[in-house]
Coordinates of C-alpha atoms in Angstrom, one line a residue:
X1 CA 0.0 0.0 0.0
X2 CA 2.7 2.0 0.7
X3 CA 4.9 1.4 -1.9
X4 CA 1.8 2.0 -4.5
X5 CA 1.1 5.4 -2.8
X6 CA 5.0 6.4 -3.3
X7 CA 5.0 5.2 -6.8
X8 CA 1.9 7.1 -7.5
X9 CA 3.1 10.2 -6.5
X10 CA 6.8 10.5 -7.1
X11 CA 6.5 9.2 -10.9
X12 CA 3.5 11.7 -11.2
X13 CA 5.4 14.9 -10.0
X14 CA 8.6 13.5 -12.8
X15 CA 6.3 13.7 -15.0
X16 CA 4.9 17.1 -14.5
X17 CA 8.0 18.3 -14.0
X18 CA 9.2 17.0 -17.4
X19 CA 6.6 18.9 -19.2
X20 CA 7.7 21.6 -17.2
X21 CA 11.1 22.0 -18.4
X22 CA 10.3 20.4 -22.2
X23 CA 7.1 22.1 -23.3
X24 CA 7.2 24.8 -20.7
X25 CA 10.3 26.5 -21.5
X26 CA 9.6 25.8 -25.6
X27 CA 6.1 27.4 -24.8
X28 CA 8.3 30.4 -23.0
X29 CA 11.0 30.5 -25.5
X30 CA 8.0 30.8 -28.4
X31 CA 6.5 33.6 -26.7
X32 CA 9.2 35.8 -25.7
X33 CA 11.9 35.2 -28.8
X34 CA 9.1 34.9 -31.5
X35 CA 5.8 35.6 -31.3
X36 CA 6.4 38.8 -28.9
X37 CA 10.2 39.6 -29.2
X38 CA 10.0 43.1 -29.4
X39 CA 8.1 43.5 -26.3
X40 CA 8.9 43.9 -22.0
X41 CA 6.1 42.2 -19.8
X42 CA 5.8 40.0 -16.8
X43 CA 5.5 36.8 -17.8
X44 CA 4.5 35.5 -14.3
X45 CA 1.1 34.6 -15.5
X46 CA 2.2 32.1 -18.1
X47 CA 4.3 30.9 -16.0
X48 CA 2.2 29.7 -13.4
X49 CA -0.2 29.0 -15.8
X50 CA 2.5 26.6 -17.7
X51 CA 2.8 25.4 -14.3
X52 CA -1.0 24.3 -13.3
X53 CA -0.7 22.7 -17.1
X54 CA 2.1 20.4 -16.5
X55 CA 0.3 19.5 -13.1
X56 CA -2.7 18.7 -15.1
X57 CA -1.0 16.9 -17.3
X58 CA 1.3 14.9 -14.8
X59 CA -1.7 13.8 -12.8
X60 CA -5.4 14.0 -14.2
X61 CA -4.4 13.0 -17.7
X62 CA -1.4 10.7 -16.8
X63 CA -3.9 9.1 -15.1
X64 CA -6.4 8.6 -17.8
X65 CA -3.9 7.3 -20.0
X66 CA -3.3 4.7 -17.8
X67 CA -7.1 3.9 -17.1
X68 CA -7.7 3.9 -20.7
X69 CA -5.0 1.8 -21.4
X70 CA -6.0 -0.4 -19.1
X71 CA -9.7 -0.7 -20.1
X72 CA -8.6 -1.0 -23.9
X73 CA -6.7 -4.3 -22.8
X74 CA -9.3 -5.3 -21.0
X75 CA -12.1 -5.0 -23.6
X76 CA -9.4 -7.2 -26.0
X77 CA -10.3 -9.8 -23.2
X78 CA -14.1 -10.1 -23.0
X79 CA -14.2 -12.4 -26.0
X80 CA -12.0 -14.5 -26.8
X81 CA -11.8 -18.2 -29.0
X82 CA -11.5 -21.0 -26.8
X83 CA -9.3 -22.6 -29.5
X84 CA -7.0 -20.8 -28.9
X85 CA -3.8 -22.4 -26.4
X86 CA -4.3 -21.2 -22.9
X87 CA -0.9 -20.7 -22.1
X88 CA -0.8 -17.9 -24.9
X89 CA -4.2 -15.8 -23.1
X90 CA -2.9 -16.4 -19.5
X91 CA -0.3 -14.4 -20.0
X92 CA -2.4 -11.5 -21.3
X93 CA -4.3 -11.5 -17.9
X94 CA -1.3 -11.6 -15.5
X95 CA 0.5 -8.8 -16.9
X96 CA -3.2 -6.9 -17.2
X97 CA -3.7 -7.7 -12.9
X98 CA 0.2 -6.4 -12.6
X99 CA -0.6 -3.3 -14.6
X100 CA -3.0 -2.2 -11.9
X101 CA -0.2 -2.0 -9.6
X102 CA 1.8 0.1 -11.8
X103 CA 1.9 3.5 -11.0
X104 CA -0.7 4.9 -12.9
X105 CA -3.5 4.0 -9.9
X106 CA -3.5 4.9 -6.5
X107 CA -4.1 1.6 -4.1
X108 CA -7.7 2.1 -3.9
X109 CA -8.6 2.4 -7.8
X110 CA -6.0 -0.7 -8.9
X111 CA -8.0 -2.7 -6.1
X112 CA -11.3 -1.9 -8.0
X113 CA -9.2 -2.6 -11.5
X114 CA -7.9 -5.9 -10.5
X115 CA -11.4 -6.9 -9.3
X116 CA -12.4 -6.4 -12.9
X117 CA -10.1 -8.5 -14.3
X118 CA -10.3 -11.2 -11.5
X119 CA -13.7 -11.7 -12.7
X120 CA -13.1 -11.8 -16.1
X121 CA -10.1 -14.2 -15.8
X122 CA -12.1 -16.7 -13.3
X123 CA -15.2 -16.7 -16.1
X124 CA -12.2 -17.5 -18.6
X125 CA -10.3 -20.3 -16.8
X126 CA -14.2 -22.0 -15.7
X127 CA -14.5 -21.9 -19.5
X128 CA -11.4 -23.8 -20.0
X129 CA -12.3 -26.4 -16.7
X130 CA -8.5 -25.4 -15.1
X131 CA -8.3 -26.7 -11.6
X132 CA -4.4 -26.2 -11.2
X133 CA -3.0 -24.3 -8.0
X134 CA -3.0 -20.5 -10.0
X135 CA -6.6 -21.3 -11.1
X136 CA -7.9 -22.3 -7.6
X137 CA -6.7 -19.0 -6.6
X138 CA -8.3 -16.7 -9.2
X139 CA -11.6 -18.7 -8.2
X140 CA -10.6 -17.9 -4.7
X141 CA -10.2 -14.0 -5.4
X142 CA -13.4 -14.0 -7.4
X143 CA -15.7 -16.2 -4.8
X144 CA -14.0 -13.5 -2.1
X145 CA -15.6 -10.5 -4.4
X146 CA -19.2 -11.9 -5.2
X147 CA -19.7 -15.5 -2.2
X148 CA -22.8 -15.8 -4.0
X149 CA -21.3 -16.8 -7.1
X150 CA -21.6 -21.0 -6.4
X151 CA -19.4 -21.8 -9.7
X152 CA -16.7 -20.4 -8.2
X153 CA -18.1 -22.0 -4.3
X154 CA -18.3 -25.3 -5.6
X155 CA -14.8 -25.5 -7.4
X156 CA -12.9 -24.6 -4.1
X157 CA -15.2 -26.6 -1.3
X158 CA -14.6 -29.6 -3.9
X159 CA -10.5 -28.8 -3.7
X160 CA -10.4 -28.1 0.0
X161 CA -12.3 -31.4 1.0
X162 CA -10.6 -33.6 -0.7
X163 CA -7.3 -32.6 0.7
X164 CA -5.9 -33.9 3.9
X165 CA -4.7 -31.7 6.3
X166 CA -6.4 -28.2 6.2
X167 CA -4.1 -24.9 7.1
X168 CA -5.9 -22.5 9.5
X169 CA -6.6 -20.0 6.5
X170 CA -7.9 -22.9 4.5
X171 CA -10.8 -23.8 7.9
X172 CA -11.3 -20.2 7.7
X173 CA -11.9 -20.0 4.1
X174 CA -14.8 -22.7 4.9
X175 CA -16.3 -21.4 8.2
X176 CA -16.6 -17.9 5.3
X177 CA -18.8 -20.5 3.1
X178 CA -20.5 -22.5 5.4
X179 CA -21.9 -18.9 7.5
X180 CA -22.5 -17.1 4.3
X181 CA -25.2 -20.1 3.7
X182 CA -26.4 -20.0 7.4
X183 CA -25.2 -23.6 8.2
X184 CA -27.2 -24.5 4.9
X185 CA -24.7 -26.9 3.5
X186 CA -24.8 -30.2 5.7
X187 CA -21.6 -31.6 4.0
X188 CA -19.2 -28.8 4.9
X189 CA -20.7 -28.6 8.5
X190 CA -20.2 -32.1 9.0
X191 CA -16.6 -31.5 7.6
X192 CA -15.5 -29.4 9.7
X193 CA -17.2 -30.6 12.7
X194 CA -15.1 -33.9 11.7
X195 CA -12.0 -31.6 11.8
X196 CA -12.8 -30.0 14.9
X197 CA -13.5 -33.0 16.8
X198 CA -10.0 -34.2 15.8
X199 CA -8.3 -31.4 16.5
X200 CA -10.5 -31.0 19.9
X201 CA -10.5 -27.4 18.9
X202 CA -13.0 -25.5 21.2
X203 CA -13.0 -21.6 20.3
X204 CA -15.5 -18.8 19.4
X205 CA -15.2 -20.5 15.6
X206 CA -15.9 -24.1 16.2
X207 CA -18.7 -23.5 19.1
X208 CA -21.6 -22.0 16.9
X209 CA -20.2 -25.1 14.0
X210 CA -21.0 -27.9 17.0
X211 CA -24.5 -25.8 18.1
X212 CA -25.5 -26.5 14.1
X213 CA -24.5 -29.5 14.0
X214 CA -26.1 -30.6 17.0
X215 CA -29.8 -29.1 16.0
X216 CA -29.7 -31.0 12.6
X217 CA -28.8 -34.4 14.5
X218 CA -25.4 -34.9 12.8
X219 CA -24.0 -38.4 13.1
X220 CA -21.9 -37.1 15.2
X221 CA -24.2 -35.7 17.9
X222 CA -23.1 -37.8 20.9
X223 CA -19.2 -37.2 20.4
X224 CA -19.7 -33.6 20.1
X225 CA -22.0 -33.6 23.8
X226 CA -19.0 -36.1 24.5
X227 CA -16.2 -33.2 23.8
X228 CA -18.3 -29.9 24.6
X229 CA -20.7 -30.3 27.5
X230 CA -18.4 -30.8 30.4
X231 CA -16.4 -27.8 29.2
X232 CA -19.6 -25.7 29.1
X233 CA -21.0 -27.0 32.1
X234 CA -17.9 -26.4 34.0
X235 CA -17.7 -22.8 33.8
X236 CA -21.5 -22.4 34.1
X237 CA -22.0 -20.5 30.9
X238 CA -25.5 -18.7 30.1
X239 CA -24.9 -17.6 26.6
X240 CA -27.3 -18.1 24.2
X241 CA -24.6 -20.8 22.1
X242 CA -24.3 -22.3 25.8
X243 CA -28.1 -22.3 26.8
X244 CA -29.0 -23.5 22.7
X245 CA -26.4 -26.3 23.5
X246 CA -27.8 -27.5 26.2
X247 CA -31.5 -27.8 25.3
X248 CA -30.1 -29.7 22.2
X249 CA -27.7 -31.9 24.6
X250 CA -30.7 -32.4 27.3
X251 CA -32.2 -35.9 25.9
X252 CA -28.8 -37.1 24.8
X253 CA -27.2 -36.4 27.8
X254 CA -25.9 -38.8 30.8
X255 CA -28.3 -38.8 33.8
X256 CA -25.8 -37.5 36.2
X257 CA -25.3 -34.9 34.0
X258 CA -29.6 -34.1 33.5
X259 CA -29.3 -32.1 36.7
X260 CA -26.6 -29.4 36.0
X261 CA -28.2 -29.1 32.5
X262 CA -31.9 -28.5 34.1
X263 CA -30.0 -26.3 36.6
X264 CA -27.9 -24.0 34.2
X265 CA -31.5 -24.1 31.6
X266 CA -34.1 -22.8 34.4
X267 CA -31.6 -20.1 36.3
X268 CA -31.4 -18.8 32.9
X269 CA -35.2 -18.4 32.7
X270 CA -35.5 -17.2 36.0
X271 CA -33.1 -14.3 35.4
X272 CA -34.9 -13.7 32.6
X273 CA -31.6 -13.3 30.4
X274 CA -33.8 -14.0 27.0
X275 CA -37.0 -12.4 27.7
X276 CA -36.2 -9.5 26.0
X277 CA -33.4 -10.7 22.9
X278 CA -35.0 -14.0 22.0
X279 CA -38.4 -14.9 23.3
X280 CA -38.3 -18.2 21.5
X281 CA -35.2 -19.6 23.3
X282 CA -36.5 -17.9 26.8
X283 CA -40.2 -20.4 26.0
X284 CA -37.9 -23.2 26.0
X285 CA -36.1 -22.3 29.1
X286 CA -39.3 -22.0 30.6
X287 CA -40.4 -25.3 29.7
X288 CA -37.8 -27.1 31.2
X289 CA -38.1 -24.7 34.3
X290 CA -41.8 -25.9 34.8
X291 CA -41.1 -29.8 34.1
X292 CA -38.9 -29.2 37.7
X293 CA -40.2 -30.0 40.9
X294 CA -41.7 -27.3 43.0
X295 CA -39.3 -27.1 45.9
X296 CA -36.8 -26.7 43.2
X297 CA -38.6 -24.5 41.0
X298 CA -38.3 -22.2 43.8
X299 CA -34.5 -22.9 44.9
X300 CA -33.9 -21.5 41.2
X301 CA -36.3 -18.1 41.8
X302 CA -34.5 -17.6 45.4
X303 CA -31.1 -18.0 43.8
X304 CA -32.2 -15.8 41.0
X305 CA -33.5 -13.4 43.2
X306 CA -30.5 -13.1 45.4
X307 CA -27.8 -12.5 42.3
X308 CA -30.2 -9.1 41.6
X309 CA -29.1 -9.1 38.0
X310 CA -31.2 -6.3 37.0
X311 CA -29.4 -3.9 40.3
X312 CA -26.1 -4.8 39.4
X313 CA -26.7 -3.8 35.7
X314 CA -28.1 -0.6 36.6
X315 CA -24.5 0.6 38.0
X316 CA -22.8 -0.2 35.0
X317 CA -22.6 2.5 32.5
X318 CA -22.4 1.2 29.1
X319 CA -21.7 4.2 27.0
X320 CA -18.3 6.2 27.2
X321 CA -17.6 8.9 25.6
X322 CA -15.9 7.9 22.7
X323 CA -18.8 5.0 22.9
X324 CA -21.2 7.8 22.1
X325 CA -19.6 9.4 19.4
X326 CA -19.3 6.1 17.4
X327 CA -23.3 5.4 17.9
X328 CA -24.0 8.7 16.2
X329 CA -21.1 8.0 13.8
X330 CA -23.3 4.6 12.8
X331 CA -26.4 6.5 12.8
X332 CA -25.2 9.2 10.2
X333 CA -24.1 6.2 7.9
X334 CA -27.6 4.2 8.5
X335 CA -29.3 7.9 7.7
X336 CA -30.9 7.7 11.3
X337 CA -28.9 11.5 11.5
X338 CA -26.9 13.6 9.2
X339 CA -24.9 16.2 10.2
X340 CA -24.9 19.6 7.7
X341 CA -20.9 18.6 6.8
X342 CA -22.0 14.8 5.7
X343 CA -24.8 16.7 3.6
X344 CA -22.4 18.7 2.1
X345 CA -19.6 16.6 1.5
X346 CA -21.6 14.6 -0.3
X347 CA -23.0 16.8 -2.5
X348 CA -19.7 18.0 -3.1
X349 CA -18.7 14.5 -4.2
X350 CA -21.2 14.2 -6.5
X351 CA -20.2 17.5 -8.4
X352 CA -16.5 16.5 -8.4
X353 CA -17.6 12.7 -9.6
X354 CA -19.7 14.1 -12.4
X355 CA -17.1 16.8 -13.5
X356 CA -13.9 14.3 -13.6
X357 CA -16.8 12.2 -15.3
X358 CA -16.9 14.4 -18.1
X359 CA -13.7 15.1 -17.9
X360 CA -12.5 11.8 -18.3
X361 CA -14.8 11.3 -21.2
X362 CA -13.5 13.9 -23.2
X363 CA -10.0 13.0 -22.5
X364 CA -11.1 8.8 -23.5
X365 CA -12.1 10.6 -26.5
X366 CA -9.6 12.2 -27.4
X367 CA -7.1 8.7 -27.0
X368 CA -9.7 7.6 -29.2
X369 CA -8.5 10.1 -31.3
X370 CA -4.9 9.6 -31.4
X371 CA -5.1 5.7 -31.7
X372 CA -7.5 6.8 -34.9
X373 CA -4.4 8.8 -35.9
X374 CA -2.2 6.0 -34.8
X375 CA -3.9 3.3 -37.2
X376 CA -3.7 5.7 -40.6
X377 CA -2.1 4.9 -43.3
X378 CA 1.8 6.3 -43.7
X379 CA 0.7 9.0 -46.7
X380 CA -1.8 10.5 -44.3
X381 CA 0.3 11.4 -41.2
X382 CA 3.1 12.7 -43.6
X383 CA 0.5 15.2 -45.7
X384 CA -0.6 15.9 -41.7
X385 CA 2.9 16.6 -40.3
X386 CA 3.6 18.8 -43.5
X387 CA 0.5 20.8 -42.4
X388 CA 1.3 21.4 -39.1
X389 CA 5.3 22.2 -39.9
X390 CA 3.7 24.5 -42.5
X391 CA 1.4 26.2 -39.6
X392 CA 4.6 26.4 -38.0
X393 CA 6.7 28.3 -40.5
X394 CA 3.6 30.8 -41.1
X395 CA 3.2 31.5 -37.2
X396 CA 6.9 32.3 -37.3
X397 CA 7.0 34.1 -40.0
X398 CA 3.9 36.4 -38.4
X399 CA 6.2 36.5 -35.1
X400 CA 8.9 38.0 -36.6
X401 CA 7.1 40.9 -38.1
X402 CA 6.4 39.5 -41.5
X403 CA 2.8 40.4 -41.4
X404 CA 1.8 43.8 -42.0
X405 CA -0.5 43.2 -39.1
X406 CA 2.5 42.4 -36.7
X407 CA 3.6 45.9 -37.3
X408 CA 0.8 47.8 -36.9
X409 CA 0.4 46.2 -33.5
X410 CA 3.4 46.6 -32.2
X411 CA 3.0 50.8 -33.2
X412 CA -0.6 50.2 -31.2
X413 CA 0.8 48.5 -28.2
X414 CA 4.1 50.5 -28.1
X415 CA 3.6 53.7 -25.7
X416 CA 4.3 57.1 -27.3
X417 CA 7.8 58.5 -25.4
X418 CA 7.2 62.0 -23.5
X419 CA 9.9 64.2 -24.4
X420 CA 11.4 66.4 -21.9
X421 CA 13.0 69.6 -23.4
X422 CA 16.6 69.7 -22.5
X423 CA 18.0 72.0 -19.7
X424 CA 19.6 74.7 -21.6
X425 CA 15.9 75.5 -23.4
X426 CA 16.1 78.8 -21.1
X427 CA 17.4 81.9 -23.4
X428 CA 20.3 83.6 -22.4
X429 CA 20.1 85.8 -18.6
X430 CA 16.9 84.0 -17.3
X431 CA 19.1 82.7 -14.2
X432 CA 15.7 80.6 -12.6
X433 CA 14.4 77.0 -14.4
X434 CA 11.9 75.1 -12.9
X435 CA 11.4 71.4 -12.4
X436 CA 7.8 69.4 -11.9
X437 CA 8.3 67.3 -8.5
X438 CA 6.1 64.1 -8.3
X439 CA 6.4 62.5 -4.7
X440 CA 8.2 62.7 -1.6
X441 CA 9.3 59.7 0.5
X442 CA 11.5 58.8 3.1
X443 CA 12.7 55.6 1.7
X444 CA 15.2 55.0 -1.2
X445 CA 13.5 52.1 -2.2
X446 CA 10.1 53.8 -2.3
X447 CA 11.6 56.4 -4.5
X448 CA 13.8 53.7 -6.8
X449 CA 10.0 52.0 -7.6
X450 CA 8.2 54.8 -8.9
X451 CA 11.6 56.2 -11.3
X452 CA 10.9 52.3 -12.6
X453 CA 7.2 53.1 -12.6
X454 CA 7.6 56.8 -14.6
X455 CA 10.7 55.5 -16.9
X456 CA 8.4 52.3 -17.7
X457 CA 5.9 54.4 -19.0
X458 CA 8.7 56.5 -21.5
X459 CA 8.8 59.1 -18.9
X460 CA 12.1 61.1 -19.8
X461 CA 14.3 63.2 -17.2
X462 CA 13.5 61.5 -14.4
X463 CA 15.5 62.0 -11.4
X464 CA 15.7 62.1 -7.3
X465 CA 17.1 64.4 -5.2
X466 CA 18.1 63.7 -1.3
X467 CA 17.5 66.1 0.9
X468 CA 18.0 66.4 5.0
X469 CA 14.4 66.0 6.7
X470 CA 14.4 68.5 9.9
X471 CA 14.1 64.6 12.3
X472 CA 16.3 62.4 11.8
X473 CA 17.1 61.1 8.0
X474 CA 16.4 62.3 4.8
X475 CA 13.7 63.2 1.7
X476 CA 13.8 61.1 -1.3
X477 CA 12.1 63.4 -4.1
X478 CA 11.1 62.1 -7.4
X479 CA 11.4 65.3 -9.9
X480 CA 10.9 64.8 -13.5
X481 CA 13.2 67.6 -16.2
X482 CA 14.3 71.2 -16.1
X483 CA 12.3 74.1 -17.8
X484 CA 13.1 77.5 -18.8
X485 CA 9.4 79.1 -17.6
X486 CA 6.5 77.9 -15.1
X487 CA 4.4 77.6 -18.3
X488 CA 6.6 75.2 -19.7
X489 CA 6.4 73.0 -16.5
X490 CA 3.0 73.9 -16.0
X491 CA 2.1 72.3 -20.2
X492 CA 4.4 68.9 -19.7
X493 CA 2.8 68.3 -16.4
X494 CA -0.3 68.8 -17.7
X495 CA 0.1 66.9 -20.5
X496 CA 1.4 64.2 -18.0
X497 CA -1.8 63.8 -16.0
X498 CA -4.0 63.7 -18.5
X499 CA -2.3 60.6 -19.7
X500 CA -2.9 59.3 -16.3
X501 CA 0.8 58.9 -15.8
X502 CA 1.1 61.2 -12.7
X503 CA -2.6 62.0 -10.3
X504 CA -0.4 65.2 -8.4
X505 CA 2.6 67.8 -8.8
X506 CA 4.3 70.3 -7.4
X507 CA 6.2 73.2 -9.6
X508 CA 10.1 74.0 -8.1
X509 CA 11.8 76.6 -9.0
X510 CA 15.4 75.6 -8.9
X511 CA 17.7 77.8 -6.8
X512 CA 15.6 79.3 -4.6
X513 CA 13.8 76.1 -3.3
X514 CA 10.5 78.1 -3.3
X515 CA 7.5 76.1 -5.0
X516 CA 4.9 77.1 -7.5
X517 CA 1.2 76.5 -7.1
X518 CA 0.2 73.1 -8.0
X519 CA -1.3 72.3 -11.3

């Protein structure tokens, strides 16, 4: 389980993060040296979008690959020519049951897989009447998967009694049978009440075996009261397998053994143990209780009386707290209760099973596709591939500006530059110039990000002056050129916030430190 779950995952991330650095960085490479070359942008998006891709790809559809694989070679199964030699379709179905613990499937799903094929492969080897060691276990896995399939039933009860001595998984595999058929089938019973008596095995398995073997009157009635009664009787057991025993052991029994039996049966009626759980098997207690004599009719209600069952039962407390939580726990599942998170997890479930539904529909379909592709002839997958290197050349070709279109975008898309009129516009003997400030801020940093900001944007002149705050450290202010009059300042700044490049300004009038009214 372990391993599976660590294949799963680790082969599913290499894969993702193959396409990551194969198509991912061609789909990068495309973009920024071909299609878009002449442009600066973030590319963070397609990034992480070229990321959530090769995730996609490395697990959902890796995943459908496999399934669809799977249930391709599976459908190649569901018919095939009994003429044909076994030992070339066995084969086929081992390595199909191995490919569900490859590491396409998670534990869970290749269980459910490899259930499919176990049922396919036990119809085959019936078919083919196979009784070897390997076919007795693919009946095995398939009886396990459906007990009411009796082909399968018959086949391994047949095996397992005809062979001598029975390992414990074996007897288990039996007691599975013989219970699913509530004690139906007489010859297994007898079986293994012939094994237990050997063995004189006396456990919570072989007890309720000897009880059913006893109410049918097995042959072998009087060896199991022989074997179990003293055991029972010894420890004064008032079960219901003990009290069913011995009504079915009191006419067979020894007469010195009569009175513990009509002892241990009554006491149970007198505590009323049955009354309530199984009124049929408390009628029969009470009908040995009233074939008793008075004096000891009464002996058994005095003794009954004094054990105050029902007192001492009332100071037990049954239900703990983690007791309690596991009642309601059963009663959500049965629908007796359902909390508002069950309700909504399950409607939750239902959405994401229909939409990977559909999902893994479309993706089948389009496997489909490709093995369509797969199966054409040679002259039609070359004619495709010239298309598709012939899509290529022309989506270069438009990339790299041959289109007429390419160019007219890139004039769209490429922001006019602002020009800033150089300093020594001011005619000769005006001594002031003035200067359009855009922010003030006490961090460098702060300042370095919006020069970035203005020179993204083709803003020209930008520039920032330190300057000594009256506290402790310094002014950081972003100024933008150097003008000969206020009403040159006062045009470009105008010109600049109407472009939406800049929301406030001050003038400055360089020199003199003294500012202009803002714009």
């Amino acid at each position: 389980m372990l391993y599976q779950s660590f294949k799963y995952y680790f082969v599913r991330l290499g894969v993702s993060f193959f396409l990551m650095m194969t198509a991912g960085f061609a789909v990068l490479f495309f973009i920024h040296e071909i299609a878009l070359s002449g442009l600066t942008f973030d590319d963070r998006p397609i990034k992480w979008g070229v990321l959530a891709l090769s995730l996609f790809f490395g697990f959902l559809v890796f995943g459908m690959f496999g399934e669809h694989r799977f249930m391709k070679a599976l459908d190649g199964l569901k018919w095939i020519d009994l003429q044909t030699p076994v030992k070339e379709v066995l084969p086929k179905f081992e390595a199909l049951m191995r490919f569900t613990e490859s590491s396409y499937f998670m534990p869970g799903q290749g269980r459910r897989l490899k259930e499919k094929v176990v049922r396919q492969y036990a119809q085959y080897l019936l078919s083919t009447g196979a009784e070897d060691r390997q076919a007795l276990n693919i009946y095995l896995k398939a009886f396990l998967q459906d007990p009411s399939e009796t082909a399968y039933r018959d086949m391994i009860v047949s095996v397992l009694t005809q062979k001598g001595n029975l390992e414990q998984a074996e007897i288990d595999l039996l007691l599975l049978i013989l219970t699913k058929e509530k004690y139906a089938d007489r010859e297994i019973l007898n079986f293994l009440v012939s094994i237990f008596l050997y063995q004189q095995t006396f456990s919570n398995k072989s007890e309720p075996v000897f009880l059913q073997a006893l109410e049918q009157n097995s042959p072998q009635s009087d060896e199991i009261i022989a074997f179990l009664l003293p055991l029972l009787a010894e420890k004064e057991r008032k079960d219901p397998y003990s009290v069913q025993f011995y009504l079915n052991a009191l006419d067979r029994a020894q007469p010195d053994q009569r009175k513990a039996l009509e002892d241990l049966i009554a006491s149970s009626f007198c505590e009323e143990r049955f009354r309530v759980v199984d009124p049929v098997l408390h009628q029969r207690c009470e009908a040995v209780f009233q074939r008793l004599a008075p004096d000891r009719q009464t002996q058994l209600m005095a003794a009954a009386s004094d054990r105050t069952v029902a007192e001492k039962w009332k100071r037990v407390k049954l239900l703990r707290g983690e007791d309690v939580r596991q009642v309601q726990r059963m009663n959500r599942e049965a629908g007796v209760e359902r909390s508002l998170g069950s309700v909504l997890w399950e409607k939750l479930g239902g959405v994401t099973r229909a939409g990977r539904g559909a999902l893994r529909a479309i993706v089948f379909k389009l496997f489909d596709g490709l093995n369509w592709i797969g199966n054409l002839p040679l002259k039609y997958k070359i004619n495709g591939l010239l298309v598709l290197l012939a899509a290529g050349v022309l989506a270069v070709w438009m990339g790299q500006g041959g289109g007429p279109s390419n160019e007219a975008l890139h004039q769209e898309e490429t922001p006019k530059s602002i020009p800033v009129p150089p300093p020594n516009i001011a005619q000769k003997g005006v001594g002031k110039m003035h200067t359009i400030q855009v922010a003030a801020v006490n961090r460098k940093a702060n300042a370095d990000e919006i020069v970035d900001a203005l020179k993204r944007k083709q803003v020209q002149g930008v520039y920032v002056l330190k300057t000594k705050r009256k506290s402790n450290g310094y002014w950081y202010k972003v100024r933008i050129g150097k003008f000969g009059s206020v009403d040159e300042a006062q045009k470009f700044a105008q010109n600049l916030v109407e472009q939406n490049i800049i929301s406030n300004y001050f003038l400055v009038s360089l020199g003199t430190g003294n500012k202009a009214p803002r714009g």
